[in-house]
Amino acid sequence: MVTSIASSLGAGSGIDIAKLVSDLASASRDPKVSRISGLVTANTARISAVSQARSDLVGFADSLEQMISDGSLRSKPTVSDESVLTATARAGLQADKFAATIVVNTLARAQSSYSGVVADKTAAIGTGTMTLTVNGVQKTITVGSTNNSLEGLATAINASGAGVTASIIADQGGSRIILKGATGAANAFTLTADSGADPGLSAFATDGGLSVGQSAANAEFTLDGVAFSRASNTIDDVVPGVSLTLKKAAPGQPVDLGASRPLDLIKQTVGDFVDVYNQVKKSLQAASKLSGVTTGLRELERELQGLVTKVATSHGSIGRLSDIGISTAKDGTLTVDKVKLDAVLAADAGAVEGLFNPLRDGTHNATTDPGIAGLLDAIRDKAIATDGTIGRVEKSLADKGTSLSKELEKVEVREAAYKARLEKQYSALDVKLNAFKATQAYLEQQIKMWTNSNND
């Protein structure tokens, strides 16, 4: 290239300045840009690999957490007659304690009282104070000039916070006020007119014109022959991990409480767990094979591998994944021994269930019994935190990308300036060359004239 340029200049021939400058600028710029572009491509590949690893890990933990939170892997209580009562599972379930026989003798009831018909619910009923008493707690109900009506009385009762609800119900000939308390015998109430109150208020007192439509009562039932009394028809404190809802009284009609275990779903989940784990490991290995900071991901691989032997729960005979037939192969992937899994489920299905649904009580908590999902969540949260394994790698790669972008910008600025200098230099050279050519042409013309003159 240099020899060609020199020859052209020496011969005084025309030069394509634009192409010459472009070729020289490209010869300087292209190798530098190519080097940086290669680094950007490699860094982008690392970012993509780490992003995939993050996505797989988060998806793994979230999907297992969702299955457990929605109760898919938890035994569900069954009842022989749902017209009498229903049962639902709660967190901390112990399925082996479901078996029981329940007899519902009476349902819990709330007291309801009602007044006689009032022709106009907005008409004056009398002023003064009344006392609303619920379970020994008294509330003062004031009827004054601003709320002297059936509607005003209802509003004052509802605002008292006594736990009694007042409603105005249309009836033939006018309206009634109906008062209703909470279920349970202890929540029976009285409403009395205080001394000095207008006589008209006695029409709305329980010892006056207010009639009792239904008396308050507790739910009475037996569980395996043991008598219980509760203020509510929803009962959470009799069968551990189970919420009972009493629907109708059925004395002498025993209802059997049992359990339905999701054994097939547990088996499927164990298999899915192994498959997804291996996919996450594959993603981490792909990221780890790249040079640089991604080698720190091997620490995360080791943490995940530790899931197999780490204690997930302490309240049963099964505490680790390795106890149900999951093991680590030579290549680091997980495998499941289906024969062992079936045998363990047959021997103690409740303990296997406990791996995914750990007990929650005064002794067992998220620290002592995290469950498989809890262990996996801890690994995920630690890894994707700003200072976690994945978080640190992502920041380092992002910083590297920013650095390369700035370096490329600097190269472009320098090369643009270099190209501008070349254009200026070769433009000036072209001007001088044109001047030389003009001088040459003039001299050639003079020499020719001299030669012709001498010949004459």
Short mmCIF file of C-alpha atoms in Angstrom, two decimals:
data_model
loop_
_atom_site.label_atom_id
_atom_site.label_comp_id
_atom_site.label_asym_id
_atom_site.label_seq_id
_atom_site.Cartn_x
_atom_site.Cartn_y
_atom_site.Cartn_z
CA MET A 1 0.00 0.00 0.00
CA VAL A 2 2.79 2.44 0.96
CA THR A 3 4.82 1.63 -2.22
CA SER A 4 1.73 2.15 -4.35
CA ILE A 5 1.04 5.54 -2.78
CA ALA A 6 4.66 6.63 -3.19
CA SER A 7 4.67 5.64 -6.85
CA SER A 8 1.48 7.53 -7.50
CA LEU A 9 2.76 10.61 -5.79
CA GLY A 10 6.08 10.43 -7.59
CA ALA A 11 4.33 10.16 -10.91
CA GLY A 12 2.10 13.07 -10.14
CA SER A 13 -0.98 11.04 -11.04
CA GLY A 14 -4.50 11.76 -9.69
CA ILE A 15 -5.25 10.27 -6.27
CA ASP A 16 -8.70 9.17 -4.87
CA ILE A 17 -8.26 10.96 -1.56
CA ALA A 18 -11.58 9.71 -0.07
CA LYS A 19 -10.77 6.04 -0.72
CA LEU A 20 -7.18 6.44 0.42
CA VAL A 21 -8.26 8.02 3.73
CA SER A 22 -10.99 5.41 4.22
CA ASP A 23 -8.54 2.55 3.69
CA LEU A 24 -5.97 3.99 6.07
CA ALA A 25 -8.61 4.77 8.75
CA SER A 26 -10.11 1.29 8.47
CA ALA A 27 -6.68 -0.31 8.74
CA SER A 28 -6.25 1.50 12.07
CA ARG A 29 -9.82 1.17 13.43
CA ASP A 30 -11.03 -2.28 12.42
CA PRO A 31 -8.57 -4.43 14.45
CA LYS A 32 -9.30 -2.44 17.61
CA VAL A 33 -13.08 -2.57 17.14
CA SER A 34 -12.92 -6.26 16.27
CA ARG A 35 -11.02 -7.01 19.47
CA ILE A 36 -13.54 -5.14 21.64
CA SER A 37 -16.49 -6.66 19.77
CA GLY A 38 -15.11 -10.11 20.51
CA LEU A 39 -14.90 -9.26 24.19
CA VAL A 40 -18.47 -7.91 24.12
CA THR A 41 -19.73 -11.09 22.46
CA ALA A 42 -18.02 -13.25 25.08
CA ASN A 43 -19.36 -11.08 27.92
CA THR A 44 -22.87 -11.20 26.46
CA ALA A 45 -22.66 -14.99 26.35
CA ARG A 46 -21.72 -15.02 30.03
CA ILE A 47 -24.59 -12.69 30.90
CA SER A 48 -27.03 -14.89 28.98
CA ALA A 49 -25.79 -18.05 30.70
CA VAL A 50 -26.01 -16.51 34.17
CA SER A 51 -29.46 -15.08 33.40
CA GLN A 52 -30.65 -18.53 32.38
CA ALA A 53 -29.21 -20.02 35.55
CA ARG A 54 -31.01 -17.37 37.64
CA SER A 55 -34.29 -17.97 35.81
CA ASP A 56 -34.08 -21.74 36.25
CA LEU A 57 -33.21 -21.48 39.94
CA VAL A 58 -35.98 -18.99 40.72
CA GLY A 59 -38.52 -20.98 38.71
CA PHE A 60 -37.48 -24.17 40.51
CA ALA A 61 -37.97 -22.67 43.97
CA ASP A 62 -41.14 -20.76 43.10
CA SER A 63 -42.92 -23.74 41.54
CA LEU A 64 -42.23 -26.00 44.52
CA GLU A 65 -43.22 -23.25 46.94
CA GLN A 66 -46.50 -22.74 45.05
CA MET A 67 -47.39 -26.44 45.14
CA ILE A 68 -46.86 -26.52 48.88
CA SER A 69 -48.64 -23.26 49.64
CA ASP A 70 -51.76 -24.28 47.69
CA GLY A 71 -51.90 -27.59 49.56
CA SER A 72 -51.33 -29.84 46.54
CA LEU A 73 -48.83 -31.99 48.45
CA ARG A 74 -50.78 -32.07 51.69
CA SER A 75 -53.15 -34.81 52.82
CA LYS A 76 -56.73 -33.63 52.78
CA PRO A 77 -59.30 -34.53 55.41
CA THR A 78 -62.42 -36.39 54.32
CA VAL A 79 -65.81 -36.68 56.03
CA SER A 80 -68.49 -39.30 55.53
CA ASP A 81 -71.37 -36.79 55.51
CA GLU A 82 -70.66 -33.25 54.31
CA SER A 83 -74.23 -32.17 55.00
CA VAL A 84 -73.38 -32.36 58.71
CA LEU A 85 -69.84 -30.96 58.70
CA THR A 86 -66.88 -30.22 56.43
CA ALA A 87 -63.15 -30.33 57.12
CA THR A 88 -60.21 -28.53 55.54
CA ALA A 89 -56.48 -28.90 56.11
CA ARG A 90 -54.36 -26.15 57.65
CA ALA A 91 -50.62 -25.53 57.81
CA GLY A 92 -48.75 -27.83 60.17
CA LEU A 93 -50.94 -30.77 59.21
CA GLN A 94 -50.38 -34.20 60.73
CA ALA A 95 -52.36 -36.51 58.48
CA ASP A 96 -52.00 -39.56 60.71
CA LYS A 97 -54.18 -37.85 63.34
CA PHE A 98 -57.20 -37.42 61.07
CA ALA A 99 -59.11 -40.59 61.98
CA ALA A 100 -61.98 -39.69 64.30
CA THR A 101 -65.75 -39.97 64.75
CA ILE A 102 -67.77 -36.80 65.31
CA VAL A 103 -71.38 -36.34 66.42
CA VAL A 104 -72.88 -32.84 66.12
CA ASN A 105 -75.59 -32.42 68.74
CA THR A 106 -76.33 -28.69 68.40
CA LEU A 107 -74.98 -25.83 66.32
CA ALA A 108 -73.68 -22.58 67.74
CA ARG A 109 -76.32 -19.89 67.45
CA ALA A 110 -76.37 -16.12 67.72
CA GLN A 111 -79.06 -14.30 69.68
CA SER A 112 -81.48 -12.31 67.56
CA SER A 113 -84.11 -9.93 68.94
CA TYR A 114 -86.68 -7.83 67.13
CA SER A 115 -89.01 -4.94 67.85
CA GLY A 116 -92.61 -4.41 66.97
CA VAL A 117 -93.53 -2.68 63.71
CA VAL A 118 -92.94 1.08 63.57
CA ALA A 119 -94.95 2.91 60.93
CA ASP A 120 -92.22 5.46 60.10
CA LYS A 121 -88.59 4.52 60.64
CA THR A 122 -87.62 8.19 60.59
CA ALA A 123 -90.21 9.31 63.16
CA ALA A 124 -89.23 10.19 66.73
CA ILE A 125 -89.12 7.28 69.19
CA GLY A 126 -87.98 9.15 72.30
CA THR A 127 -84.69 10.39 73.67
CA GLY A 128 -82.41 9.22 76.43
CA THR A 129 -79.76 6.57 77.00
CA MET A 130 -79.89 2.79 76.82
CA THR A 131 -77.39 0.18 78.00
CA LEU A 132 -76.29 -2.63 75.69
CA THR A 133 -74.62 -5.47 77.64
CA VAL A 134 -72.68 -8.31 75.99
CA ASN A 135 -70.82 -10.87 78.10
CA GLY A 136 -70.67 -8.44 81.03
CA VAL A 137 -69.38 -5.51 78.95
CA GLN A 138 -71.69 -2.49 78.89
CA LYS A 139 -72.01 0.10 76.14
CA THR A 140 -74.07 3.28 76.40
CA ILE A 141 -76.42 3.94 73.47
CA THR A 142 -77.53 7.57 73.26
CA VAL A 143 -80.63 8.69 71.37
CA GLY A 144 -80.74 12.47 71.16
CA SER A 145 -82.33 15.17 69.09
CA THR A 146 -80.10 14.41 66.08
CA ASN A 147 -80.83 10.66 65.93
CA ASN A 148 -84.29 10.40 67.44
CA SER A 149 -85.65 7.68 65.17
CA LEU A 150 -85.55 3.95 64.54
CA GLU A 151 -82.78 4.55 62.00
CA GLY A 152 -80.86 6.69 64.49
CA LEU A 153 -81.08 3.97 67.15
CA ALA A 154 -79.74 1.35 64.70
CA THR A 155 -76.85 3.61 63.73
CA ALA A 156 -75.94 4.24 67.38
CA ILE A 157 -75.94 0.51 68.19
CA ASN A 158 -73.74 -0.30 65.19
CA ALA A 159 -71.30 2.44 66.16
CA SER A 160 -71.00 1.23 69.76
CA GLY A 161 -68.54 -1.59 69.00
CA ALA A 162 -70.46 -3.98 71.24
CA GLY A 163 -70.47 -6.77 68.67
CA VAL A 164 -74.22 -6.50 68.06
CA THR A 165 -75.51 -5.63 64.60
CA ALA A 166 -78.69 -3.61 64.18
CA SER A 167 -80.69 -3.75 60.95
CA ILE A 168 -83.88 -2.04 59.82
CA ILE A 169 -86.16 -4.52 58.05
CA ALA A 170 -89.28 -3.52 56.13
CA ASP A 171 -92.39 -5.36 57.32
CA GLN A 172 -96.09 -5.13 56.67
CA GLY A 173 -97.25 -1.79 58.02
CA GLY A 174 -93.79 -0.28 58.52
CA SER A 175 -90.34 -1.35 59.77
CA ARG A 176 -88.74 -3.34 62.58
CA ILE A 177 -85.31 -3.12 64.15
CA ILE A 178 -83.55 -6.49 64.40
CA LEU A 179 -80.52 -7.00 66.64
CA LYS A 180 -78.11 -9.89 66.16
CA GLY A 181 -75.07 -10.80 68.22
CA ALA A 182 -72.17 -13.21 67.71
CA THR A 183 -72.57 -16.96 68.07
CA GLY A 184 -72.02 -18.57 71.44
CA ALA A 185 -73.86 -18.56 74.75
CA ALA A 186 -71.45 -16.01 76.22
CA ASN A 187 -72.44 -13.52 73.52
CA ALA A 188 -76.07 -13.22 74.63
CA PHE A 189 -77.01 -9.56 75.03
CA THR A 190 -79.49 -7.28 76.73
CA LEU A 191 -80.63 -3.77 75.79
CA THR A 192 -82.28 -1.78 78.57
CA ALA A 193 -83.60 1.76 78.80
CA ASP A 194 -81.85 3.79 81.49
CA SER A 195 -83.74 5.71 84.12
CA GLY A 196 -84.79 9.08 82.84
CA ALA A 197 -85.14 7.87 79.26
CA ASP A 198 -88.37 8.63 77.41
CA PRO A 199 -90.92 5.83 77.84
CA GLY A 200 -90.91 5.25 74.09
CA LEU A 201 -87.45 3.68 74.24
CA SER A 202 -88.75 0.77 76.30
CA ALA A 203 -90.35 -0.56 73.12
CA PHE A 204 -86.82 -1.39 71.98
CA ALA A 205 -85.53 -2.90 75.24
CA THR A 206 -85.14 -6.64 75.81
CA ASP A 207 -87.12 -6.28 79.05
CA GLY A 208 -89.76 -4.28 77.23
CA GLY A 209 -91.08 -4.53 73.68
CA LEU A 210 -88.08 -6.31 72.14
CA SER A 211 -88.78 -10.01 71.46
CA VAL A 212 -86.19 -12.80 71.28
CA GLY A 213 -86.25 -14.58 67.94
CA GLN A 214 -83.39 -16.95 68.76
CA SER A 215 -81.32 -17.52 71.87
CA ALA A 216 -77.53 -17.61 71.84
CA ALA A 217 -76.04 -21.08 72.22
CA ASN A 218 -72.76 -22.97 71.89
CA ALA A 219 -72.05 -25.74 69.43
CA GLU A 220 -72.17 -29.06 71.27
CA PHE A 221 -70.46 -32.08 69.72
CA THR A 222 -68.41 -35.13 70.57
CA LEU A 223 -65.12 -36.30 69.09
CA ASP A 224 -64.50 -39.99 69.67
CA GLY A 225 -66.93 -39.80 72.58
CA VAL A 226 -65.33 -36.76 74.21
CA ALA A 227 -67.77 -33.85 74.62
CA PHE A 228 -66.83 -30.38 73.39
CA SER A 229 -68.57 -27.01 73.52
CA ARG A 230 -67.53 -24.11 71.30
CA ALA A 231 -68.91 -20.63 70.66
CA SER A 232 -68.44 -20.92 66.89
CA ASN A 233 -69.38 -23.47 64.26
CA THR A 234 -65.87 -23.14 62.82
CA ILE A 235 -63.52 -25.12 65.03
CA ASP A 236 -59.73 -25.07 64.65
CA ASP A 237 -58.53 -26.33 68.02
CA VAL A 238 -59.81 -29.90 68.25
CA VAL A 239 -58.09 -31.83 65.44
CA PRO A 240 -54.47 -30.69 64.83
CA GLY A 241 -54.05 -29.18 61.39
CA VAL A 242 -57.76 -29.43 60.58
CA SER A 243 -60.49 -26.81 60.51
CA LEU A 244 -64.01 -28.19 61.08
CA THR A 245 -67.16 -26.38 59.98
CA LEU A 246 -70.35 -27.65 61.58
CA LYS A 247 -73.31 -27.32 59.21
CA LYS A 248 -76.27 -28.95 60.94
CA ALA A 249 -77.19 -30.73 64.13
CA ALA A 250 -77.47 -34.50 63.76
CA PRO A 251 -77.69 -36.14 67.20
CA GLY A 252 -77.08 -39.86 67.07
CA GLN A 253 -75.56 -39.68 63.56
CA PRO A 254 -71.77 -40.21 63.76
CA VAL A 255 -69.66 -38.70 60.97
CA ASP A 256 -66.32 -40.30 60.20
CA LEU A 257 -63.28 -38.06 59.70
CA GLY A 258 -60.45 -39.50 57.61
CA ALA A 259 -57.67 -38.47 55.25
CA SER A 260 -56.85 -38.71 51.56
CA ARG A 261 -53.14 -38.75 50.81
CA PRO A 262 -51.85 -37.44 47.44
CA LEU A 263 -49.40 -40.35 47.07
CA ASP A 264 -49.33 -40.29 43.26
CA LEU A 265 -48.74 -36.53 43.24
CA ILE A 266 -45.96 -36.89 45.81
CA LYS A 267 -44.26 -39.49 43.60
CA GLN A 268 -44.66 -37.24 40.57
CA THR A 269 -43.32 -34.25 42.48
CA VAL A 270 -40.25 -36.19 43.60
CA GLY A 271 -39.57 -37.13 39.97
CA ASP A 272 -40.20 -33.57 38.79
CA PHE A 273 -37.93 -32.26 41.55
CA VAL A 274 -35.07 -34.43 40.28
CA ASP A 275 -35.67 -33.43 36.64
CA VAL A 276 -35.83 -29.70 37.35
CA TYR A 277 -32.85 -29.88 39.70
CA ASN A 278 -30.80 -31.46 36.91
CA GLN A 279 -31.87 -28.71 34.51
CA VAL A 280 -30.79 -26.04 37.00
CA LYS A 281 -27.46 -27.81 37.45
CA LYS A 282 -27.02 -27.93 33.68
CA SER A 283 -27.62 -24.17 33.48
CA LEU A 284 -25.13 -23.51 36.26
CA GLN A 285 -22.52 -25.74 34.64
CA ALA A 286 -22.97 -23.91 31.34
CA ALA A 287 -22.33 -20.60 33.10
CA SER A 288 -19.45 -22.00 35.15
CA LYS A 289 -17.60 -23.26 32.06
CA LEU A 290 -17.15 -19.68 30.91
CA SER A 291 -13.98 -18.01 32.11
CA GLY A 292 -13.78 -15.20 34.63
CA VAL A 293 -16.10 -14.42 37.51
CA THR A 294 -18.67 -17.06 36.57
CA THR A 295 -16.46 -19.68 38.20
CA GLY A 296 -17.97 -18.48 41.49
CA LEU A 297 -21.19 -20.25 40.48
CA ARG A 298 -19.60 -23.55 41.44
CA GLU A 299 -20.22 -22.51 45.04
CA LEU A 300 -23.94 -22.40 44.24
CA GLU A 301 -23.74 -25.83 42.61
CA ARG A 302 -22.30 -27.24 45.81
CA GLU A 303 -25.06 -25.65 47.91
CA LEU A 304 -27.75 -27.18 45.72
CA GLN A 305 -26.07 -30.56 45.87
CA GLY A 306 -26.23 -30.32 49.65
CA LEU A 307 -30.04 -30.42 49.48
CA VAL A 308 -29.88 -34.20 49.21
CA THR A 309 -28.32 -34.75 52.63
CA LYS A 310 -29.42 -31.64 54.52
CA VAL A 311 -32.08 -32.09 57.23
CA ALA A 312 -35.37 -30.62 56.04
CA THR A 313 -37.55 -31.74 58.93
CA SER A 314 -37.00 -33.27 62.34
CA HIS A 315 -40.43 -34.43 63.46
CA GLY A 316 -40.65 -37.73 61.56
CA SER A 317 -38.65 -40.78 60.58
CA ILE A 318 -37.82 -39.13 57.23
CA GLY A 319 -35.69 -35.99 57.38
CA ARG A 320 -33.65 -35.84 54.16
CA LEU A 321 -34.17 -36.36 50.44
CA SER A 322 -31.61 -39.15 50.61
CA ASP A 323 -34.00 -40.99 52.96
CA ILE A 324 -36.58 -41.40 50.18
CA GLY A 325 -34.24 -42.70 47.48
CA ILE A 326 -32.75 -39.53 45.96
CA SER A 327 -28.99 -39.69 45.44
CA THR A 328 -26.22 -37.86 43.57
CA ALA A 329 -24.67 -39.51 40.50
CA LYS A 330 -20.98 -39.20 39.58
CA ASP A 331 -21.72 -36.32 37.20
CA GLY A 332 -23.47 -34.39 39.98
CA THR A 333 -27.02 -34.93 38.71
CA LEU A 334 -29.74 -36.42 40.90
CA THR A 335 -31.43 -39.79 40.47
CA VAL A 336 -34.36 -41.34 42.31
CA ASP A 337 -34.65 -44.97 43.36
CA LYS A 338 -38.36 -45.56 42.70
CA VAL A 339 -38.34 -48.90 44.51
CA LYS A 340 -37.02 -47.26 47.68
CA LEU A 341 -39.47 -44.37 47.32
CA ASP A 342 -42.41 -46.77 47.06
CA ALA A 343 -41.19 -48.72 50.08
CA VAL A 344 -40.80 -45.58 52.19
CA LEU A 345 -44.26 -44.33 51.19
CA ALA A 346 -45.76 -47.68 52.13
CA ALA A 347 -43.99 -47.69 55.50
CA ASP A 348 -44.49 -44.04 56.55
CA ALA A 349 -46.24 -41.86 53.99
CA GLY A 350 -46.85 -39.16 56.59
CA ALA A 351 -43.12 -38.72 57.14
CA VAL A 352 -42.51 -38.37 53.39
CA GLU A 353 -45.28 -35.80 53.23
CA GLY A 354 -43.58 -33.99 56.10
CA LEU A 355 -40.52 -33.33 53.91
CA PHE A 356 -42.70 -30.99 51.86
CA ASN A 357 -45.16 -29.95 54.60
CA PRO A 358 -43.12 -29.57 57.81
CA LEU A 359 -44.86 -29.40 61.16
CA ARG A 360 -45.51 -25.97 62.64
CA ASP A 361 -46.06 -25.76 66.39
CA GLY A 362 -44.36 -24.37 69.48
CA THR A 363 -41.30 -26.55 68.93
CA HIS A 364 -41.05 -26.89 65.15
CA ASN A 365 -40.60 -23.73 63.10
CA ALA A 366 -39.08 -22.48 59.84
CA THR A 367 -35.60 -22.65 61.34
CA THR A 368 -35.73 -26.14 62.84
CA ASP A 369 -37.96 -27.63 60.15
CA PRO A 370 -37.67 -25.60 56.93
CA GLY A 371 -38.87 -28.38 54.64
CA ILE A 372 -37.46 -28.94 51.16
CA ALA A 373 -39.08 -25.76 49.83
CA GLY A 374 -37.69 -23.76 52.74
CA LEU A 375 -34.15 -25.01 52.10
CA LEU A 376 -34.47 -24.27 48.39
CA ASP A 377 -35.94 -20.81 49.04
CA ALA A 378 -32.98 -19.98 51.30
CA ILE A 379 -30.51 -20.98 48.58
CA ARG A 380 -32.42 -18.96 45.98
CA ASP A 381 -32.71 -15.83 48.12
CA LYS A 382 -29.04 -15.97 49.08
CA ALA A 383 -27.89 -16.51 45.48
CA ILE A 384 -29.91 -13.72 43.84
CA ALA A 385 -29.26 -11.14 46.55
CA THR A 386 -27.10 -8.19 45.53
CA ASP A 387 -24.14 -9.67 47.39
CA GLY A 388 -25.06 -13.28 46.56
CA THR A 389 -23.30 -15.62 44.13
CA ILE A 390 -25.48 -14.82 41.13
CA GLY A 391 -25.94 -11.21 42.20
CA ARG A 392 -22.17 -10.63 42.33
CA VAL A 393 -21.61 -12.34 38.97
CA GLU A 394 -24.37 -10.32 37.32
CA LYS A 395 -22.96 -7.04 38.66
CA SER A 396 -19.43 -7.93 37.58
CA LEU A 397 -20.58 -8.82 34.07
CA ALA A 398 -22.75 -5.71 33.85
CA ASP A 399 -19.78 -3.56 34.91
CA LYS A 400 -17.62 -5.32 32.32
CA GLY A 401 -20.20 -4.58 29.64
CA THR A 402 -20.28 -0.92 30.63
CA SER A 403 -16.48 -0.76 30.57
CA LEU A 404 -16.32 -2.31 27.10
CA SER A 405 -18.95 0.11 25.81
CA LYS A 406 -16.93 3.05 27.11
CA GLU A 407 -13.74 1.61 25.63
CA LEU A 408 -15.45 1.22 22.27
CA GLU A 409 -16.70 4.81 22.43
CA LYS A 410 -13.16 6.03 23.10
CA VAL A 411 -11.80 4.02 20.17
CA GLU A 412 -14.44 5.47 17.86
CA VAL A 413 -13.65 9.00 19.04
CA ARG A 414 -9.89 8.50 18.56
CA GLU A 415 -10.29 6.86 15.17
CA ALA A 416 -12.69 9.57 14.01
CA ALA A 417 -10.08 12.18 14.97
CA TYR A 418 -7.37 10.16 13.20
CA LYS A 419 -9.49 9.97 10.05
CA ALA A 420 -10.11 13.72 10.21
CA ARG A 421 -6.35 14.34 10.42
CA LEU A 422 -5.76 12.09 7.41
CA GLU A 423 -8.40 13.91 5.41
CA LYS A 424 -6.82 17.26 6.29
CA GLN A 425 -3.28 16.07 5.50
CA TYR A 426 -4.12 14.41 2.20
CA SER A 427 -6.35 17.25 1.13
CA ALA A 428 -3.43 19.64 1.64
CA LEU A 429 -1.16 17.22 -0.24
CA ASP A 430 -3.64 17.09 -3.09
CA VAL A 431 -3.68 20.89 -3.31
CA LYS A 432 0.11 21.00 -3.46
CA LEU A 433 0.21 18.22 -6.03
CA ASN A 434 -2.23 20.10 -8.23
CA ALA A 435 -0.03 23.19 -7.94
CA PHE A 436 3.02 21.12 -8.94
CA LYS A 437 1.13 19.84 -11.94
CA ALA A 438 0.22 23.36 -13.00
CA THR A 439 3.86 24.43 -12.70
CA GLN A 440 4.92 21.38 -14.66
CA ALA A 441 2.45 22.17 -17.42
CA TYR A 442 3.67 25.78 -17.61
CA LEU A 443 7.30 24.73 -17.79
CA GLU A 444 6.55 22.16 -20.46
CA GLN A 445 4.79 24.83 -22.48
CA GLN A 446 7.74 27.25 -22.14
CA ILE A 447 10.25 24.58 -23.10
CA LYS A 448 8.18 23.73 -26.14
CA MET A 449 8.07 27.38 -27.15
CA TRP A 450 11.82 27.71 -26.69
CA THR A 451 12.43 24.66 -28.78
CA ASN A 452 10.24 25.92 -31.60
CA SER A 453 11.92 29.34 -31.48
CA ASN A 454 15.40 27.82 -31.81
CA ASN A 455 14.31 25.70 -34.73
CA ASP A 456 13.13 28.78 -36.56
#
